[in-house]
Short mmCIF file of N, CA and C in Angstrom, two decimals:
data_model
loop_
_atom_site.label_atom_id
_atom_site.label_comp_id
_atom_site.label_asym_id
_atom_site.label_seq_id
_atom_site.Cartn_x
_atom_site.Cartn_y
_atom_site.Cartn_z
N UNK S 1 -157.70 -96.37 -56.26
CA UNK S 1 -158.10 -95.21 -56.64
C UNK S 1 -158.26 -94.86 -57.86
N UNK S 2 -159.29 -94.78 -58.76
CA UNK S 2 -159.64 -94.03 -59.89
C UNK S 2 -159.05 -92.85 -60.25
N UNK S 3 -158.39 -92.34 -61.62
CA UNK S 3 -157.87 -91.51 -61.76
C UNK S 3 -158.93 -90.53 -62.71
N UNK S 4 -159.31 -89.36 -62.04
CA UNK S 4 -160.14 -88.58 -63.01
C UNK S 4 -159.95 -88.19 -64.40
N UNK S 5 -160.81 -88.45 -65.07
CA UNK S 5 -160.62 -87.74 -66.31
C UNK S 5 -160.55 -86.63 -67.05
N UNK S 6 -159.31 -86.65 -67.92
CA UNK S 6 -159.06 -84.97 -68.27
C UNK S 6 -160.35 -84.27 -69.07
N UNK S 7 -160.60 -82.91 -68.76
CA UNK S 7 -161.36 -82.65 -69.78
C UNK S 7 -160.74 -81.56 -70.33
N UNK S 8 -160.97 -81.68 -71.82
CA UNK S 8 -160.42 -80.62 -72.64
C UNK S 8 -161.64 -79.58 -72.99
N UNK S 9 -161.04 -78.39 -73.23
CA UNK S 9 -162.23 -77.30 -73.78
C UNK S 9 -161.86 -77.55 -75.56
N UNK S 10 -162.80 -77.88 -76.11
CA UNK S 10 -162.72 -77.76 -77.43
C UNK S 10 -162.78 -76.40 -78.28
N UNK S 11 -161.89 -75.83 -78.95
CA UNK S 11 -161.34 -74.73 -79.32
C UNK S 11 -162.28 -74.35 -80.60
N UNK S 12 -162.21 -75.62 -81.63
CA UNK S 12 -162.73 -75.56 -82.94
C UNK S 12 -163.52 -76.66 -83.33
N UNK S 13 -164.85 -76.43 -82.77
CA UNK S 13 -165.69 -77.41 -83.26
C UNK S 13 -165.75 -78.20 -84.35
N UNK S 14 -165.86 -76.99 -85.56
CA UNK S 14 -166.12 -77.53 -87.10
C UNK S 14 -164.70 -78.38 -87.33
N UNK S 15 -163.65 -78.13 -87.31
CA UNK S 15 -162.45 -78.87 -87.56
C UNK S 15 -162.42 -80.04 -86.91
N UNK S 16 -162.72 -79.82 -85.29
CA UNK S 16 -163.18 -81.44 -84.74
C UNK S 16 -163.83 -82.31 -85.68
N UNK S 17 -164.96 -82.06 -85.78
CA UNK S 17 -166.02 -82.76 -86.53
C UNK S 17 -165.72 -83.12 -87.88
N UNK S 18 -164.98 -82.48 -88.34
CA UNK S 18 -164.43 -82.73 -90.04
C UNK S 18 -163.47 -83.71 -89.86
N UNK S 19 -162.57 -83.55 -88.57
CA UNK S 19 -161.53 -84.68 -88.84
C UNK S 19 -162.08 -85.80 -88.04
N UNK S 20 -163.49 -86.12 -87.34
CA UNK S 20 -164.04 -87.18 -87.25
C UNK S 20 -164.60 -87.93 -88.32
N UNK S 21 -165.33 -87.04 -89.23
CA UNK S 21 -165.72 -87.77 -90.38
C UNK S 21 -164.48 -88.11 -91.32
N UNK S 22 -163.41 -87.47 -91.66
CA UNK S 22 -162.29 -87.95 -92.47
C UNK S 22 -161.65 -88.97 -91.90
N UNK S 23 -161.92 -89.32 -90.72
CA UNK S 23 -161.02 -90.36 -89.79
C UNK S 23 -160.82 -91.62 -90.54
N UNK S 24 -162.08 -91.91 -91.42
CA UNK S 24 -161.99 -93.33 -91.93
C UNK S 24 -161.96 -93.28 -93.37
N UNK S 25 -161.58 -91.98 -94.12
CA UNK S 25 -161.55 -91.98 -95.35
C UNK S 25 -160.60 -92.96 -96.22
N UNK S 26 -160.84 -93.25 -97.21
CA UNK S 26 -159.69 -94.12 -98.18
C UNK S 26 -159.79 -93.23 -99.52
N UNK S 27 -159.13 -92.67 -100.23
CA UNK S 27 -159.29 -92.43 -101.52
C UNK S 27 -158.00 -93.24 -102.44
N UNK S 28 -158.63 -93.82 -103.54
CA UNK S 28 -158.15 -94.53 -104.36
C UNK S 28 -158.22 -94.10 -106.02
N UNK S 29 -157.04 -94.34 -106.71
CA UNK S 29 -156.88 -94.14 -107.97
C UNK S 29 -156.90 -95.22 -108.95
N UNK S 30 -157.62 -95.20 -109.87
CA UNK S 30 -157.46 -96.20 -111.02
C UNK S 30 -157.23 -95.51 -112.41
N UNK S 31 -156.14 -96.12 -112.90
CA UNK S 31 -155.82 -95.88 -114.15
C UNK S 31 -157.45 -95.92 -115.46
N UNK S 32 -157.07 -94.86 -116.28
CA UNK S 32 -158.50 -94.75 -117.08
C UNK S 32 -158.15 -96.12 -117.99
N UNK S 33 -157.20 -96.62 -118.38
CA UNK S 33 -157.25 -97.98 -119.41
C UNK S 33 -158.00 -99.09 -118.73
N UNK S 34 -157.92 -99.18 -117.08
CA UNK S 34 -158.44 -99.95 -116.36
C UNK S 34 -160.11 -99.97 -116.36
N UNK S 35 -160.36 -98.65 -115.94
CA UNK S 35 -161.88 -98.58 -115.77
C UNK S 35 -162.36 -98.60 -116.95
N UNK S 36 -161.81 -98.53 -118.26
CA UNK S 36 -162.66 -98.87 -119.33
C UNK S 36 -162.65 -100.52 -119.64
N UNK S 37 -161.72 -101.26 -118.99
CA UNK S 37 -161.94 -102.75 -119.00
C UNK S 37 -162.87 -103.21 -118.23
N UNK S 38 -163.69 -102.48 -117.35
CA UNK S 38 -164.42 -103.21 -116.50
C UNK S 38 -165.51 -103.90 -116.87
N UNK S 39 -166.16 -103.46 -117.89
CA UNK S 39 -167.31 -104.23 -118.41
C UNK S 39 -167.04 -105.24 -119.47
N UNK S 40 -167.58 -106.29 -119.20
CA UNK S 40 -167.41 -107.05 -120.39
C UNK S 40 -167.90 -106.52 -121.96
N UNK S 41 -167.09 -106.73 -123.05
CA UNK S 41 -167.57 -106.65 -124.47
C UNK S 41 -168.51 -107.13 -124.62
N UNK S 42 -168.53 -108.33 -124.52
CA UNK S 42 -170.03 -109.45 -124.92
C UNK S 42 -170.78 -109.60 -124.24
N UNK S 43 -172.36 -109.68 -124.38
CA UNK S 43 -173.47 -109.88 -124.02
C UNK S 43 -173.53 -111.34 -123.74
N UNK S 44 -174.34 -111.70 -122.81
CA UNK S 44 -174.96 -112.62 -122.51
C UNK S 44 -175.81 -113.31 -123.65
N UNK S 45 -176.47 -112.63 -124.26
CA UNK S 45 -177.43 -112.92 -125.63
C UNK S 45 -178.89 -112.75 -124.82
N UNK S 46 -178.82 -113.00 -123.63
CA UNK S 46 -180.31 -112.53 -122.91
C UNK S 46 -181.00 -111.20 -122.98
N UNK S 47 -182.08 -111.15 -123.36
CA UNK S 47 -182.66 -109.95 -123.30
C UNK S 47 -183.06 -109.01 -121.90
N UNK S 48 -182.38 -107.91 -121.72
CA UNK S 48 -182.53 -107.21 -120.24
C UNK S 48 -181.65 -107.97 -119.44
N UNK S 49 -180.48 -108.67 -119.86
CA UNK S 49 -179.47 -109.41 -118.96
C UNK S 49 -178.63 -108.22 -118.59
N UNK S 50 -178.12 -108.65 -117.00
CA UNK S 50 -177.35 -107.42 -116.59
C UNK S 50 -175.96 -107.70 -117.20
N UNK S 51 -174.97 -106.36 -117.23
CA UNK S 51 -173.58 -106.85 -117.56
C UNK S 51 -172.95 -107.27 -116.36
N UNK S 52 -172.21 -108.28 -117.34
CA UNK S 52 -171.00 -108.77 -116.29
C UNK S 52 -169.59 -107.78 -116.14
N UNK S 53 -169.35 -108.05 -115.16
CA UNK S 53 -168.08 -107.50 -114.84
C UNK S 53 -166.61 -108.41 -115.40
N UNK S 54 -165.50 -107.58 -115.93
CA UNK S 54 -164.37 -108.48 -116.14
C UNK S 54 -163.43 -108.80 -115.17
N UNK S 55 -162.68 -109.49 -115.52
CA UNK S 55 -161.63 -110.10 -114.45
C UNK S 55 -160.84 -108.96 -113.59
N UNK S 56 -160.61 -107.76 -114.37
CA UNK S 56 -160.07 -106.62 -113.85
C UNK S 56 -160.79 -106.18 -112.92
N UNK S 57 -161.92 -105.99 -112.87
CA UNK S 57 -163.07 -105.38 -111.88
C UNK S 57 -163.07 -106.16 -110.92
N UNK S 58 -163.36 -107.47 -111.01
CA UNK S 58 -163.39 -108.36 -109.86
C UNK S 58 -161.99 -108.41 -109.15
N UNK S 59 -160.72 -108.30 -109.84
CA UNK S 59 -159.59 -108.69 -109.07
C UNK S 59 -159.71 -107.21 -108.22
N UNK S 60 -159.81 -105.88 -108.98
CA UNK S 60 -160.12 -104.82 -107.90
C UNK S 60 -160.83 -104.95 -106.73
N UNK S 61 -161.86 -105.45 -106.77
CA UNK S 61 -162.95 -105.20 -105.48
C UNK S 61 -162.07 -106.48 -104.82
N UNK S 62 -161.83 -107.72 -105.12
CA UNK S 62 -161.41 -108.61 -103.97
C UNK S 62 -160.03 -107.95 -103.26
N UNK S 63 -159.16 -107.29 -104.09
CA UNK S 63 -158.12 -106.55 -103.53
C UNK S 63 -158.54 -105.62 -102.51
N UNK S 64 -159.50 -105.02 -102.91
CA UNK S 64 -159.84 -103.73 -101.83
C UNK S 64 -160.49 -104.60 -100.61
N UNK S 65 -161.06 -105.41 -100.87
CA UNK S 65 -161.74 -106.10 -99.67
C UNK S 65 -160.69 -106.77 -98.49
N UNK S 66 -159.63 -107.48 -99.31
CA UNK S 66 -158.65 -107.87 -98.45
C UNK S 66 -158.00 -107.02 -98.07
N UNK S 67 -157.48 -105.95 -98.61
CA UNK S 67 -156.81 -104.72 -97.90
C UNK S 67 -157.42 -104.18 -96.85
N UNK S 68 -158.93 -104.01 -96.61
CA UNK S 68 -159.69 -103.50 -95.79
C UNK S 68 -159.90 -104.61 -94.69
N UNK S 69 -160.02 -105.38 -94.97
CA UNK S 69 -159.88 -106.95 -93.53
C UNK S 69 -158.61 -106.53 -92.88
N UNK S 70 -157.44 -106.20 -93.81
CA UNK S 70 -156.30 -106.08 -93.10
C UNK S 70 -156.09 -104.68 -92.13
N UNK S 71 -156.67 -104.13 -92.56
CA UNK S 71 -156.85 -102.76 -91.71
C UNK S 71 -157.63 -102.70 -90.58
N UNK S 72 -158.49 -103.53 -90.77
CA UNK S 72 -159.67 -103.68 -89.63
C UNK S 72 -158.88 -104.22 -88.63
N UNK S 73 -158.06 -105.86 -88.84
CA UNK S 73 -157.70 -106.29 -88.20
C UNK S 73 -156.35 -105.53 -87.40
N UNK S 74 -155.80 -104.65 -87.64
CA UNK S 74 -154.70 -103.71 -86.95
C UNK S 74 -155.43 -103.18 -86.18
N UNK S 75 -156.57 -102.71 -85.68
CA UNK S 75 -157.36 -101.94 -84.92
C UNK S 75 -157.18 -102.64 -83.65
#
């Protein structure tokens, strides 16, 4: 025999929706000195070439990706 689902009356729909939106929120803080080092100082020499990122920026990106993978594997 199946258990019937419990029904809950929602008392504050706005707060409930806001909590669902913020459920997966992640806030990151970076040091100003690190942000200033994100772009390479030297250019490649080619006209209209894209800016390359420094090792610091690449390391931050890889670290965030690995943390995201760990969190998703725990769910």
